Amino acid sequence: MQSLTLAAPAKINLTLDILGRRPDGYHELRMAMQSVSLCDTVTVETGVGGGIAVETPGRADLPVGPENLAWKAAAAFAQAVGDDCGGVRITVNKRIPVCAGLAGGSADAAAVLRALHALRAPETEREALEHIGERVGSDVPFCVRGGAALAEGRGERLQTWQGLPPCGIVLCKPAFGLSTPELFRRTDGISFAVRPDTEGLRRALANGDLRAAAGKLCNVFEAALSPEEGAEVARLRRALMSLGALGTAMSGSGPTVFGLFEHDVAAVAAAEILKKSCPETFFATPL
Ligand code: C5P
């Protein structure tokens, strides 16, 4: 039996633009992705006999079968590499909120791929691992790579770039969840009034200019929220700004809202205050 435990970091979208609907039903995207320190912990054990087993201690609400992206990742690895690993047991300790726009499930899947790669096929190119991730979900290749990148296509075409300079990040997950396919459906037919300046963000990041980068945060999915959802996202964005954030946005297909702070102390203090009206509030830093 072999075992490896890895951190599975969440991601935020500094920008998210939807360029159009593709013939295959997916949407053409352009997104600035950033890994953050909020993470799940994933333990992968091989040689345990049987097939693939997933455990999510303390979280009976989460699926443990083929609907779980971590399960899918182990199956995709076995198929691509031709190695069933003598049975795989995966234990996911969740901290990242689910249905939140933070790629929690994709992060777990990517951790499974990275662990199986290290344990069973270290000679396989890292890029091949990202391709295996593509079959599991659109955000998985980025989660395999981590750090900061521009993601295009379905989300699988990655260009590593300079990420956020050191800063504090406060993440607030409203009480409701949003379904990614549903949000994508809602965007069909919307012509977005405000689009991200992705090139401007790239320049700000390359210059290590946090204030300028914070001014470029933008997510077109915010235009597809219902009035109630939009009101809660707007409330949290306003609250973050009033507590000293340099900029705010919703991440991914939401509903998590984040704010960037110049100093960790201010961010930690803001998180403490926001927890009162939004219990799933977290402090994080960029990775
Ligand atoms: O790739 P993934 O399984 O994570 O995507 C979930 C759903 O989100 C897809 O079934 C599709 O409805 C939508 N999606 C999309 N365009 C993308 C990524 C996801 O329409 N680029």
CSV table of C-alpha atoms and ligand atoms in Angstrom, one decimal:
chain,number,residue,atom,x,y,z
A,1,MET,CA,0.0,0.0,0.0
A,2,GLN,CA,1.2,3.5,-0.8
A,3,SER,CA,-0.3,6.8,0.4
A,4,LEU,CA,0.1,10.5,-0.3
A,5,THR,CA,-1.7,13.5,1.3
A,6,LEU,CA,-1.9,16.7,-0.7
A,7,ALA,CA,-3.5,20.1,-0.3
A,8,ALA,CA,-6.1,20.9,-2.9
A,9,PRO,CA,-6.3,24.7,-3.2
A,10,ALA,CA,-9.4,26.6,-4.3
A,11,LYS,CA,-9.2,29.1,-7.2
A,12,ILE,CA,-10.7,32.5,-7.7
A,13,ASN,CA,-11.3,34.3,-11.1
A,14,LEU,CA,-9.8,37.7,-11.2
A,15,THR,CA,-11.6,38.1,-14.6
A,16,LEU,CA,-14.2,35.9,-16.3
A,17,ASP,CA,-15.4,36.6,-19.9
A,18,ILE,CA,-17.8,34.5,-21.9
A,19,LEU,CA,-17.0,35.0,-25.6
A,20,GLY,CA,-19.8,32.8,-27.0
A,21,ARG,CA,-21.5,29.4,-27.1
A,22,ARG,CA,-19.7,26.7,-29.0
A,23,PRO,CA,-21.3,24.0,-31.3
A,24,ASP,CA,-20.4,21.4,-28.6
A,25,GLY,CA,-22.7,23.2,-26.1
A,26,TYR,CA,-19.7,24.5,-24.0
A,27,HIS,CA,-18.9,28.2,-23.9
A,28,GLU,CA,-15.7,29.9,-25.1
A,29,LEU,CA,-14.1,31.5,-22.1
A,30,ARG,CA,-11.3,33.9,-21.2
A,31,MET,CA,-10.5,33.9,-17.5
A,32,ALA,CA,-7.7,35.0,-15.2
A,33,MET,CA,-7.3,32.2,-12.6
A,34,GLN,CA,-5.5,32.4,-9.3
A,35,SER,CA,-4.9,29.6,-6.8
A,36,VAL,CA,-5.5,30.6,-3.1
A,37,SER,CA,-4.6,29.2,0.2
A,38,LEU,CA,-8.1,28.0,1.2
A,39,CYS,CA,-7.9,24.3,0.5
A,40,ASP,CA,-9.2,20.8,1.0
A,41,THR,CA,-6.9,18.0,2.0
A,42,VAL,CA,-6.9,14.9,-0.1
A,43,THR,CA,-5.3,11.6,0.9
A,44,VAL,CA,-4.9,9.0,-1.9
A,45,GLU,CA,-4.1,5.3,-1.0
A,46,THR,CA,-3.2,2.8,-3.7
A,47,GLY,CA,-3.0,-1.0,-3.5
A,48,VAL,CA,-5.9,-1.2,-1.1
A,49,GLY,CA,-7.8,-3.8,-3.3
A,50,GLY,CA,-11.2,-3.3,-4.9
A,51,GLY,CA,-12.1,-0.4,-7.2
A,52,ILE,CA,-12.3,3.2,-6.4
A,53,ALA,CA,-13.6,4.3,-3.0
A,54,VAL,CA,-14.2,7.9,-1.9
A,55,GLU,CA,-14.7,9.1,1.7
A,56,THR,CA,-15.8,12.6,2.8
A,57,PRO,CA,-15.5,12.5,6.6
A,58,GLY,CA,-18.2,14.5,8.3
A,59,ARG,CA,-19.9,15.4,5.0
A,60,ALA,CA,-22.7,12.9,4.4
A,61,ASP,CA,-24.2,15.5,1.9
A,62,LEU,CA,-21.4,14.9,-0.7
A,63,PRO,CA,-21.6,12.2,-3.3
A,64,VAL,CA,-18.9,9.4,-3.0
A,65,GLY,CA,-19.6,7.6,-6.3
A,66,PRO,CA,-18.9,8.4,-9.9
A,67,GLU,CA,-20.6,11.8,-9.5
A,68,ASN,CA,-17.7,12.9,-7.3
A,69,LEU,CA,-15.0,14.5,-9.4
A,70,ALA,CA,-12.3,12.9,-7.2
A,71,TRP,CA,-13.7,9.5,-8.1
A,72,LYS,CA,-13.9,10.5,-11.8
A,73,ALA,CA,-10.2,11.6,-11.7
A,74,ALA,CA,-9.0,8.2,-10.4
A,75,ALA,CA,-11.1,6.5,-13.1
A,76,ALA,CA,-9.7,8.8,-15.8
A,77,PHE,CA,-6.1,8.2,-14.6
A,78,ALA,CA,-6.6,4.4,-14.6
A,79,GLN,CA,-8.0,4.5,-18.2
A,80,ALA,CA,-5.3,6.9,-19.6
A,81,VAL,CA,-2.3,5.2,-17.9
A,82,GLY,CA,-3.7,1.7,-18.1
A,83,ASP,CA,-3.1,1.1,-14.3
A,84,ASP,CA,-5.9,0.5,-11.9
A,85,CYS,CA,-3.4,1.1,-9.1
A,86,GLY,CA,-4.5,-2.1,-7.3
A,87,GLY,CA,-7.6,-0.2,-5.9
A,88,VAL,CA,-7.7,3.4,-4.8
A,89,ARG,CA,-9.1,4.9,-1.6
A,90,ILE,CA,-9.5,8.7,-1.6
A,91,THR,CA,-10.3,10.6,1.6
A,92,VAL,CA,-11.4,14.2,1.0
A,93,ASN,CA,-11.4,16.6,4.0
A,94,LYS,CA,-13.5,19.5,2.8
A,95,ARG,CA,-13.0,23.1,3.7
A,96,ILE,CA,-13.8,24.7,0.3
A,97,PRO,CA,-17.5,25.5,0.1
A,98,VAL,CA,-19.3,23.5,-2.6
A,99,CYS,CA,-21.3,25.0,-5.5
A,100,ALA,CA,-19.5,28.2,-4.8
A,101,GLY,CA,-17.5,29.1,-7.9
A,102,LEU,CA,-14.2,28.2,-6.2
A,103,ALA,CA,-13.5,24.9,-8.1
A,104,GLY,CA,-13.6,22.9,-4.9
A,105,GLY,CA,-14.5,19.6,-6.7
A,106,SER,CA,-12.0,20.3,-9.5
A,107,ALA,CA,-9.3,21.0,-6.9
A,108,ASP,CA,-10.0,17.6,-5.3
A,109,ALA,CA,-9.9,15.9,-8.7
A,110,ALA,CA,-6.6,17.6,-9.5
A,111,ALA,CA,-5.1,16.5,-6.2
A,112,VAL,CA,-6.0,12.9,-7.0
A,113,LEU,CA,-4.3,13.2,-10.4
A,114,ARG,CA,-1.2,14.7,-8.8
A,115,ALA,CA,-1.0,12.1,-6.1
A,116,LEU,CA,-1.5,9.2,-8.6
A,117,HIS,CA,1.1,10.7,-10.9
A,118,ALA,CA,3.6,10.9,-8.0
A,119,LEU,CA,2.8,7.4,-6.7
A,120,ARG,CA,2.3,5.5,-9.9
A,121,ALA,CA,3.6,7.3,-13.0
A,122,PRO,CA,6.2,10.0,-12.1
A,123,GLU,CA,7.7,9.7,-15.6
A,124,THR,CA,4.4,10.9,-17.2
A,125,GLU,CA,4.7,14.5,-18.4
A,126,ARG,CA,2.8,17.1,-16.2
A,127,GLU,CA,1.1,18.3,-19.4
A,128,ALA,CA,-0.3,14.8,-20.0
A,129,LEU,CA,-1.8,15.0,-16.6
A,130,GLU,CA,-3.5,18.3,-17.5
A,131,HIS,CA,-5.0,16.5,-20.5
A,132,ILE,CA,-6.3,13.7,-18.4
A,133,GLY,CA,-7.8,16.4,-16.2
A,134,GLU,CA,-9.6,17.9,-19.2
A,135,ARG,CA,-11.8,14.7,-19.3
A,136,VAL,CA,-12.8,15.2,-15.7
A,137,GLY,CA,-13.9,18.9,-15.9
A,138,SER,CA,-13.1,22.2,-17.5
A,139,ASP,CA,-11.4,23.7,-14.4
A,140,VAL,CA,-9.3,20.6,-13.6
A,141,PRO,CA,-6.3,21.3,-15.9
A,142,PHE,CA,-5.8,24.7,-14.2
A,143,CYS,CA,-6.1,23.0,-10.8
A,144,VAL,CA,-3.5,20.5,-11.8
A,145,ARG,CA,-1.1,23.3,-12.8
A,146,GLY,CA,-2.0,25.8,-10.0
A,147,GLY,CA,-0.6,29.3,-9.4
A,148,ALA,CA,-1.9,31.9,-11.8
A,149,ALA,CA,-2.9,31.5,-15.5
A,150,LEU,CA,-4.9,32.8,-18.3
A,151,ALA,CA,-7.4,30.1,-19.2
A,152,GLU,CA,-9.1,30.0,-22.6
A,153,GLY,CA,-11.2,27.6,-24.7
A,154,ARG,CA,-13.4,25.6,-22.3
A,155,GLY,CA,-11.0,26.6,-19.6
A,156,GLU,CA,-8.4,24.0,-20.5
A,157,ARG,CA,-6.0,26.2,-22.7
A,158,LEU,CA,-3.6,27.6,-20.1
A,159,GLN,CA,-0.9,30.2,-20.2
A,160,THR,CA,0.9,30.6,-17.0
A,161,TRP,CA,1.3,34.2,-16.0
A,162,GLN,CA,2.3,36.5,-13.1
A,163,GLY,CA,-0.2,36.1,-10.3
A,164,LEU,CA,-1.3,38.5,-7.5
A,165,PRO,CA,1.4,40.2,-5.4
A,166,PRO,CA,1.2,39.3,-1.7
A,167,CYS,CA,-2.2,40.4,-0.4
A,168,GLY,CA,-5.1,39.4,1.9
A,169,ILE,CA,-8.1,37.8,0.3
A,170,VAL,CA,-11.5,37.6,2.0
A,171,LEU,CA,-13.9,35.1,0.5
A,172,CYS,CA,-17.7,35.2,1.4
A,173,LYS,CA,-19.9,32.4,0.3
A,174,PRO,CA,-23.6,33.4,0.5
A,175,ALA,CA,-26.1,30.9,1.9
A,176,PHE,CA,-27.4,29.8,-1.5
A,177,GLY,CA,-25.5,27.7,-4.1
A,178,LEU,CA,-25.5,28.2,-7.9
A,179,SER,CA,-25.4,25.5,-10.6
A,180,THR,CA,-22.7,26.2,-13.2
A,181,PRO,CA,-24.7,24.7,-16.2
A,182,GLU,CA,-27.8,26.8,-15.1
A,183,LEU,CA,-25.7,30.0,-14.9
A,184,PHE,CA,-24.2,29.3,-18.3
A,185,ARG,CA,-27.7,28.8,-19.8
A,186,ARG,CA,-28.8,32.1,-18.3
A,187,THR,CA,-26.0,33.9,-20.1
A,188,ASP,CA,-27.1,32.8,-23.5
A,189,GLY,CA,-28.8,35.7,-25.2
A,190,ILE,CA,-27.4,38.3,-22.8
A,191,SER,CA,-25.2,40.9,-24.4
A,192,PHE,CA,-22.8,42.0,-21.6
A,193,ALA,CA,-22.7,45.7,-21.0
A,194,VAL,CA,-19.4,45.5,-19.1
A,195,ARG,CA,-16.5,43.2,-20.1
A,196,PRO,CA,-13.2,42.5,-18.4
A,197,ASP,CA,-10.0,44.3,-19.5
A,198,THR,CA,-7.9,41.1,-19.4
A,199,GLU,CA,-4.9,42.7,-21.0
A,200,GLY,CA,-5.0,45.6,-18.5
A,201,LEU,CA,-5.1,43.0,-15.7
A,202,ARG,CA,-2.1,41.2,-17.2
A,203,ARG,CA,-0.2,44.5,-17.3
A,204,ALA,CA,-1.1,45.3,-13.7
A,205,LEU,CA,0.0,41.9,-12.5
A,206,ALA,CA,3.2,42.0,-14.5
A,207,ASN,CA,4.0,45.3,-12.7
A,208,GLY,CA,3.1,43.8,-9.3
A,209,ASP,CA,0.5,46.6,-8.9
A,210,LEU,CA,-2.1,45.3,-6.6
A,211,ARG,CA,-4.3,48.5,-6.6
A,212,ALA,CA,-4.4,48.5,-10.4
A,213,ALA,CA,-5.1,44.7,-10.5
A,214,ALA,CA,-7.9,45.2,-8.0
A,215,GLY,CA,-9.5,47.8,-10.3
A,216,LYS,CA,-9.6,45.3,-13.1
A,217,LEU,CA,-11.6,42.5,-11.3
A,218,CYS,CA,-14.7,41.7,-13.5
A,219,ASN,CA,-17.0,38.7,-13.9
A,220,VAL,CA,-19.7,38.7,-16.6
A,221,PHE,CA,-21.6,36.0,-14.8
A,222,GLU,CA,-22.8,38.7,-12.3
A,223,ALA,CA,-25.1,40.0,-15.1
A,224,ALA,CA,-26.9,36.6,-15.1
A,225,LEU,CA,-27.9,36.6,-11.4
A,226,SER,CA,-31.5,36.8,-10.3
A,227,PRO,CA,-32.5,40.1,-8.5
A,228,GLU,CA,-32.3,38.3,-5.1
A,229,GLU,CA,-28.9,36.7,-5.8
A,230,GLY,CA,-27.6,39.9,-7.3
A,231,ALA,CA,-28.7,41.9,-4.2
A,232,GLU,CA,-26.8,39.5,-1.9
A,233,VAL,CA,-23.7,39.6,-4.1
A,234,ALA,CA,-23.9,43.4,-4.3
A,235,ARG,CA,-24.3,43.7,-0.5
A,236,LEU,CA,-21.2,41.6,0.2
A,237,ARG,CA,-19.2,43.5,-2.4
A,238,ARG,CA,-20.2,46.8,-0.8
A,239,ALA,CA,-19.4,45.5,2.7
A,240,LEU,CA,-16.0,44.3,1.6
A,241,MET,CA,-15.2,47.8,0.1
A,242,SER,CA,-16.4,49.6,3.2
A,243,LEU,CA,-14.0,47.4,5.2
A,244,GLY,CA,-11.1,48.4,3.1
A,245,ALA,CA,-11.0,46.1,0.1
A,246,LEU,CA,-9.2,47.6,-3.0
A,247,GLY,CA,-11.5,45.7,-5.3
A,248,THR,CA,-14.1,42.9,-5.3
A,249,ALA,CA,-15.8,40.5,-7.7
A,250,MET,CA,-17.8,37.3,-7.8
A,251,SER,CA,-15.7,34.2,-8.5
A,252,GLY,CA,-16.5,31.7,-11.3
A,253,SER,CA,-20.2,30.9,-11.6
A,254,GLY,CA,-20.6,32.1,-8.1
A,255,PRO,CA,-22.0,32.9,-5.7
A,256,THR,CA,-18.8,33.4,-3.7
A,257,VAL,CA,-17.6,37.1,-3.6
A,258,PHE,CA,-14.0,38.0,-2.8
A,259,GLY,CA,-12.2,41.2,-1.9
A,260,LEU,CA,-8.5,42.0,-2.2
A,261,PHE,CA,-6.8,43.8,0.7
A,262,GLU,CA,-3.3,45.4,0.8
A,263,HIS,CA,-2.7,44.2,4.4
A,264,ASP,CA,-3.5,40.8,5.9
A,265,VAL,CA,-4.4,42.4,9.3
A,266,ALA,CA,-7.2,44.4,7.7
A,267,ALA,CA,-8.4,41.4,5.7
A,268,VAL,CA,-8.5,39.2,8.9
A,269,ALA,CA,-10.5,41.9,10.7
A,270,ALA,CA,-12.9,42.3,7.8
A,271,ALA,CA,-13.4,38.5,7.7
A,272,GLU,CA,-14.3,38.5,11.4
A,273,ILE,CA,-16.9,41.2,10.9
A,274,LEU,CA,-18.4,39.6,7.7
A,275,LYS,CA,-18.7,36.2,9.4
A,276,LYS,CA,-21.6,37.6,11.4
A,277,SER,CA,-23.8,38.1,8.3
A,278,CYS,CA,-22.2,35.5,6.1
A,279,PRO,CA,-21.0,32.5,8.2
A,280,GLU,CA,-19.0,30.9,5.3
A,281,THR,CA,-16.4,33.7,5.2
A,282,PHE,CA,-12.7,32.8,4.9
A,283,PHE,CA,-9.3,34.6,4.9
A,284,ALA,CA,-6.8,33.4,2.3
A,285,THR,CA,-3.7,34.5,0.5
A,286,PRO,CA,-2.6,34.0,-3.2
A,287,LEU,CA,-0.5,31.0,-3.9
B,1,C5P,O1,-16.5,21.0,-17.7
B,1,C5P,P1,-17.5,20.9,-16.5
B,1,C5P,O2,-18.1,19.5,-16.4
B,1,C5P,O3,-16.9,21.4,-15.3
B,1,C5P,O4,-18.7,21.9,-16.9
B,1,C5P,C1,-19.9,21.8,-16.2
B,1,C5P,C2,-20.9,22.4,-17.1
B,1,C5P,O5,-20.7,23.8,-17.2
B,1,C5P,C3,-21.0,21.9,-18.5
B,1,C5P,O6,-21.8,20.8,-18.6
B,1,C5P,C4,-21.5,23.1,-19.3
B,1,C5P,O7,-22.9,23.1,-19.1
B,1,C5P,C5,-21.0,24.3,-18.5
B,1,C5P,N1,-19.8,24.8,-19.2
B,1,C5P,C6,-19.9,25.6,-20.3
B,1,C5P,N2,-18.7,26.1,-20.9
B,1,C5P,C7,-17.5,25.9,-20.3
B,1,C5P,C8,-17.4,25.1,-19.1
B,1,C5P,C9,-18.5,24.6,-18.6
B,1,C5P,O8,-20.9,25.8,-20.9
B,1,C5P,N3,-16.4,26.4,-20.9
